[in-house]
Amino acid sequence: MRRSEREIKDYKLLENLLKQGEVIHLALADAPYPYLVTVNYGYRDDALYFHCASQGRKIDLLKQDPKVYFQIILRNELVRAESACRWTTKFTSVCGEADAVIQESHAEKRKALQIIMGHYGLHDSEFTENMTKNMLTVKLNIVSLSAKSNEE
């Protein structure tokens, strides 16, 4: 990281940022260009979770290559100045690499959905097999994390 003074290294702070985010941007391998998609998520125990349809481009790509890159932007504020060269952005973001595991059993989907809903403040949600039969959940096992902040 070129601007090392902006790097967040403390794992507890990194974990706290993962708990605060609202959406995650996922970069998936595709040809001739990568595929980028934004999803809601939940975080627990070094893993991110999201849900999706059981068919489609996202799932097809994850089956071909489960390695993903992700980004969570927690703050992004343009700061204007009198001189163009003095403009800046106040930001905090977390990026990382993860290995995706597609979850197909009702028990896995139920747990993942509870983590996702808990992330947004709705705890103790129940999900029946009928509710989960036409969807999948994906667990992203975090391999690496980095974070930067330009907030003072």
PDB file of C-alpha atoms in Angstrom:
ATOM      1  CA  MET A   1       0.000   0.000   0.000  1.00  0.00           C
ATOM      2  CA  ARG A   2       1.583   3.225  -1.164  1.00  0.00           C
ATOM      3  CA  ARG A   3       0.021   5.495   1.489  1.00  0.00           C
ATOM      4  CA  SER A   4       0.863   3.356   4.497  1.00  0.00           C
ATOM      5  CA  GLU A   5      -0.171   6.097   6.938  1.00  0.00           C
ATOM      6  CA  ARG A   6      -3.779   5.488   5.809  1.00  0.00           C
ATOM      7  CA  GLU A   7      -3.667   1.726   6.282  1.00  0.00           C
ATOM      8  CA  ILE A   8      -5.785   0.161   9.027  1.00  0.00           C
ATOM      9  CA  LYS A   9      -3.899  -2.817  10.440  1.00  0.00           C
ATOM     10  CA  ASP A  10      -5.626  -3.574  13.735  1.00  0.00           C
ATOM     11  CA  TYR A  11      -7.763  -6.685  13.208  1.00  0.00           C
ATOM     12  CA  LYS A  12     -10.450  -5.589  15.678  1.00  0.00           C
ATOM     13  CA  LEU A  13     -10.869  -2.332  13.720  1.00  0.00           C
ATOM     14  CA  LEU A  14     -11.012  -4.257  10.431  1.00  0.00           C
ATOM     15  CA  GLU A  15     -13.649  -6.572  11.840  1.00  0.00           C
ATOM     16  CA  ASN A  16     -15.650  -3.601  13.127  1.00  0.00           C
ATOM     17  CA  LEU A  17     -15.616  -2.065   9.633  1.00  0.00           C
ATOM     18  CA  LEU A  18     -16.912  -5.333   8.142  1.00  0.00           C
ATOM     19  CA  LYS A  19     -19.784  -5.206  10.629  1.00  0.00           C
ATOM     20  CA  GLN A  20     -20.664  -1.603   9.676  1.00  0.00           C
ATOM     21  CA  GLY A  21     -20.881  -1.880   5.892  1.00  0.00           C
ATOM     22  CA  GLU A  22     -24.180  -1.901   4.042  1.00  0.00           C
ATOM     23  CA  VAL A  23     -23.282  -3.512   0.713  1.00  0.00           C
ATOM     24  CA  ILE A  24     -20.384  -5.431  -0.721  1.00  0.00           C
ATOM     25  CA  HIS A  25     -19.022  -5.073  -4.246  1.00  0.00           C
ATOM     26  CA  LEU A  26     -17.881  -8.446  -5.618  1.00  0.00           C
ATOM     27  CA  ALA A  27     -15.479  -8.848  -8.521  1.00  0.00           C
ATOM     28  CA  LEU A  28     -15.791 -12.243 -10.211  1.00  0.00           C
ATOM     29  CA  ALA A  29     -13.556 -13.730 -12.894  1.00  0.00           C
ATOM     30  CA  ASP A  30     -15.089 -13.664 -16.372  1.00  0.00           C
ATOM     31  CA  ALA A  31     -13.864 -13.212 -19.919  1.00  0.00           C
ATOM     32  CA  PRO A  32     -13.168 -10.987 -21.661  1.00  0.00           C
ATOM     33  CA  TYR A  33     -13.894  -8.661 -18.705  1.00  0.00           C
ATOM     34  CA  PRO A  34     -14.394  -9.220 -14.958  1.00  0.00           C
ATOM     35  CA  TYR A  35     -17.955  -9.150 -13.646  1.00  0.00           C
ATOM     36  CA  LEU A  36     -18.752  -6.748 -10.809  1.00  0.00           C
ATOM     37  CA  VAL A  37     -21.912  -7.063  -8.737  1.00  0.00           C
ATOM     38  CA  THR A  38     -23.189  -5.372  -5.581  1.00  0.00           C
ATOM     39  CA  VAL A  39     -25.035  -7.420  -2.941  1.00  0.00           C
ATOM     40  CA  ASN A  40     -26.304  -7.116   0.608  1.00  0.00           C
ATOM     41  CA  TYR A  41     -24.304  -9.189   3.056  1.00  0.00           C
ATOM     42  CA  GLY A  42     -23.740 -10.331   6.592  1.00  0.00           C
ATOM     43  CA  TYR A  43     -20.473 -10.890   8.453  1.00  0.00           C
ATOM     44  CA  ARG A  44     -19.576 -13.442  11.105  1.00  0.00           C
ATOM     45  CA  ASP A  45     -16.451 -15.355  12.116  1.00  0.00           C
ATOM     46  CA  ASP A  46     -14.126 -14.318   9.268  1.00  0.00           C
ATOM     47  CA  ALA A  47     -16.754 -14.935   6.592  1.00  0.00           C
ATOM     48  CA  LEU A  48     -19.159 -12.836   4.553  1.00  0.00           C
ATOM     49  CA  TYR A  49     -22.533 -14.204   3.455  1.00  0.00           C
ATOM     50  CA  PHE A  50     -24.940 -13.194   0.703  1.00  0.00           C
ATOM     51  CA  HIS A  51     -27.978 -14.714  -0.977  1.00  0.00           C
ATOM     52  CA  CYS A  52     -28.958 -14.925  -4.618  1.00  0.00           C
ATOM     53  CA  ALA A  53     -31.026 -16.754  -7.186  1.00  0.00           C
ATOM     54  CA  SER A  54     -30.114 -20.375  -7.790  1.00  0.00           C
ATOM     55  CA  GLN A  55     -29.428 -19.648 -11.459  1.00  0.00           C
ATOM     56  CA  GLY A  56     -27.713 -16.827 -13.280  1.00  0.00           C
ATOM     57  CA  ARG A  57     -24.396 -15.310 -14.219  1.00  0.00           C
ATOM     58  CA  LYS A  58     -23.150 -14.816 -10.650  1.00  0.00           C
ATOM     59  CA  ILE A  59     -23.613 -18.476  -9.690  1.00  0.00           C
ATOM     60  CA  ASP A  60     -22.266 -19.727 -13.026  1.00  0.00           C
ATOM     61  CA  LEU A  61     -19.090 -17.690 -12.529  1.00  0.00           C
ATOM     62  CA  LEU A  62     -18.653 -18.784  -8.904  1.00  0.00           C
ATOM     63  CA  LYS A  63     -18.937 -22.429  -9.969  1.00  0.00           C
ATOM     64  CA  GLN A  64     -16.206 -21.881 -12.567  1.00  0.00           C
ATOM     65  CA  ASP A  65     -13.889 -19.957 -10.233  1.00  0.00           C
ATOM     66  CA  PRO A  66     -14.729 -19.500  -6.546  1.00  0.00           C
ATOM     67  CA  LYS A  67     -12.019 -16.883  -5.949  1.00  0.00           C
ATOM     68  CA  VAL A  68     -13.473 -13.386  -5.532  1.00  0.00           C
ATOM     69  CA  TYR A  69     -12.274  -9.926  -4.669  1.00  0.00           C
ATOM     70  CA  PHE A  70     -14.522  -7.689  -2.595  1.00  0.00           C
ATOM     71  CA  GLN A  71     -14.791  -4.084  -1.530  1.00  0.00           C
ATOM     72  CA  ILE A  72     -16.891  -2.365   1.111  1.00  0.00           C
ATOM     73  CA  ILE A  73     -17.031   1.423   1.087  1.00  0.00           C
ATOM     74  CA  LEU A  74     -18.053   2.853   4.432  1.00  0.00           C
ATOM     75  CA  ARG A  75     -17.596   6.537   3.717  1.00  0.00           C
ATOM     76  CA  ASN A  76     -16.966   8.562   0.597  1.00  0.00           C
ATOM     77  CA  GLU A  77     -17.119  12.340   0.823  1.00  0.00           C
ATOM     78  CA  LEU A  78     -15.731  14.721  -1.774  1.00  0.00           C
ATOM     79  CA  VAL A  79     -13.889  17.665  -0.204  1.00  0.00           C
ATOM     80  CA  ARG A  80     -13.703  20.687  -2.504  1.00  0.00           C
ATOM     81  CA  ALA A  81     -10.991  23.322  -2.321  1.00  0.00           C
ATOM     82  CA  GLU A  82     -10.072  26.562  -4.060  1.00  0.00           C
ATOM     83  CA  SER A  83      -7.318  24.871  -6.059  1.00  0.00           C
ATOM     84  CA  ALA A  84      -7.998  21.773  -8.161  1.00  0.00           C
ATOM     85  CA  CYS A  85      -4.903  20.089  -6.757  1.00  0.00           C
ATOM     86  CA  ARG A  86      -6.232  20.501  -3.197  1.00  0.00           C
ATOM     87  CA  TRP A  87      -9.445  18.561  -3.804  1.00  0.00           C
ATOM     88  CA  THR A  88      -9.552  15.246  -1.956  1.00  0.00           C
ATOM     89  CA  THR A  89     -11.910  12.565  -0.740  1.00  0.00           C
ATOM     90  CA  LYS A  90     -12.493  11.532   2.854  1.00  0.00           C
ATOM     91  CA  PHE A  91     -13.067   7.807   2.780  1.00  0.00           C
ATOM     92  CA  THR A  92     -12.897   4.504   4.586  1.00  0.00           C
ATOM     93  CA  SER A  93     -12.900   1.248   2.650  1.00  0.00           C
ATOM     94  CA  VAL A  94     -12.156  -2.424   3.196  1.00  0.00           C
ATOM     95  CA  CYS A  95     -10.977  -4.766   0.447  1.00  0.00           C
ATOM     96  CA  GLY A  96     -10.096  -8.415   0.420  1.00  0.00           C
ATOM     97  CA  GLU A  97      -9.844 -11.765  -1.239  1.00  0.00           C
ATOM     98  CA  ALA A  98     -12.142 -14.653  -0.438  1.00  0.00           C
ATOM     99  CA  ASP A  99     -13.013 -18.183  -1.472  1.00  0.00           C
ATOM    100  CA  ALA A 100     -16.706 -18.657  -2.227  1.00  0.00           C
ATOM    101  CA  VAL A 101     -18.626 -21.710  -1.058  1.00  0.00           C
ATOM    102  CA  ILE A 102     -22.112 -22.123  -2.532  1.00  0.00           C
ATOM    103  CA  GLN A 103     -24.509 -23.351   0.141  1.00  0.00           C
ATOM    104  CA  GLU A 104     -27.371 -25.545  -0.998  1.00  0.00           C
ATOM    105  CA  SER A 105     -28.809 -27.185   2.120  1.00  0.00           C
ATOM    106  CA  HIS A 106     -31.708 -25.601   3.960  1.00  0.00           C
ATOM    107  CA  ALA A 107     -29.733 -25.559   7.231  1.00  0.00           C
ATOM    108  CA  GLU A 108     -26.833 -23.652   5.625  1.00  0.00           C
ATOM    109  CA  LYS A 109     -29.163 -21.210   3.877  1.00  0.00           C
ATOM    110  CA  ARG A 110     -31.170 -20.632   7.052  1.00  0.00           C
ATOM    111  CA  LYS A 111     -28.021 -19.852   9.058  1.00  0.00           C
ATOM    112  CA  ALA A 112     -26.649 -17.538   6.345  1.00  0.00           C
ATOM    113  CA  LEU A 113     -29.958 -15.666   6.035  1.00  0.00           C
ATOM    114  CA  GLN A 114     -30.067 -15.182   9.809  1.00  0.00           C
ATOM    115  CA  ILE A 115     -26.524 -13.748   9.690  1.00  0.00           C
ATOM    116  CA  ILE A 116     -27.478 -11.422   6.825  1.00  0.00           C
ATOM    117  CA  MET A 117     -30.664 -10.185   8.509  1.00  0.00           C
ATOM    118  CA  GLY A 118     -28.828  -9.824  11.834  1.00  0.00           C
ATOM    119  CA  HIS A 119     -26.274  -7.622  10.077  1.00  0.00           C
ATOM    120  CA  TYR A 120     -29.085  -5.174   9.327  1.00  0.00           C
ATOM    121  CA  GLY A 121     -30.578  -5.365  12.820  1.00  0.00           C
ATOM    122  CA  LEU A 122     -33.340  -7.939  12.363  1.00  0.00           C
ATOM    123  CA  HIS A 123     -32.456 -10.790  14.704  1.00  0.00           C
ATOM    124  CA  ASP A 124     -34.221 -14.115  15.286  1.00  0.00           C
ATOM    125  CA  SER A 125     -35.744 -14.351  11.798  1.00  0.00           C
ATOM    126  CA  GLU A 126     -37.089 -17.740  10.788  1.00  0.00           C
ATOM    127  CA  PHE A 127     -36.807 -19.177   7.303  1.00  0.00           C
ATOM    128  CA  THR A 128     -38.770 -22.220   6.172  1.00  0.00           C
ATOM    129  CA  GLU A 129     -37.659 -24.717   3.546  1.00  0.00           C
ATOM    130  CA  ASN A 130     -40.329 -23.309   1.262  1.00  0.00           C
ATOM    131  CA  MET A 131     -38.746 -19.858   1.593  1.00  0.00           C
ATOM    132  CA  THR A 132     -35.245 -21.113   0.744  1.00  0.00           C
ATOM    133  CA  LYS A 133     -35.939 -23.726  -1.922  1.00  0.00           C
ATOM    134  CA  ASN A 134     -35.470 -21.454  -4.960  1.00  0.00           C
ATOM    135  CA  MET A 135     -32.414 -19.550  -3.775  1.00  0.00           C
ATOM    136  CA  LEU A 136     -28.846 -20.114  -2.662  1.00  0.00           C
ATOM    137  CA  THR A 137     -26.571 -18.566  -0.102  1.00  0.00           C
ATOM    138  CA  VAL A 138     -22.856 -18.075  -0.576  1.00  0.00           C
ATOM    139  CA  LYS A 139     -20.253 -18.051   2.162  1.00  0.00           C
ATOM    140  CA  LEU A 140     -17.118 -16.037   1.395  1.00  0.00           C
ATOM    141  CA  ASN A 141     -14.241 -17.361   3.490  1.00  0.00           C
ATOM    142  CA  ILE A 142     -11.946 -14.358   3.847  1.00  0.00           C
ATOM    143  CA  VAL A 143      -8.360 -15.054   2.774  1.00  0.00           C
ATOM    144  CA  SER A 144      -6.934 -11.529   3.058  1.00  0.00           C
ATOM    145  CA  LEU A 145      -8.081  -8.086   4.206  1.00  0.00           C
ATOM    146  CA  SER A 146      -6.819  -4.575   3.796  1.00  0.00           C
ATOM    147  CA  ALA A 147      -8.364  -1.280   4.739  1.00  0.00           C
ATOM    148  CA  LYS A 148      -7.623   2.393   4.258  1.00  0.00           C
ATOM    149  CA  SER A 149      -9.022   5.566   5.707  1.00  0.00           C
ATOM    150  CA  ASN A 150      -8.494   9.203   4.878  1.00  0.00           C
ATOM    151  CA  GLU A 151     -10.600  10.483   7.757  1.00  0.00           C
ATOM    152  CA  GLU A 152      -9.056  12.729  10.333  1.00  0.00           C
TER     153      GLU A 152
END
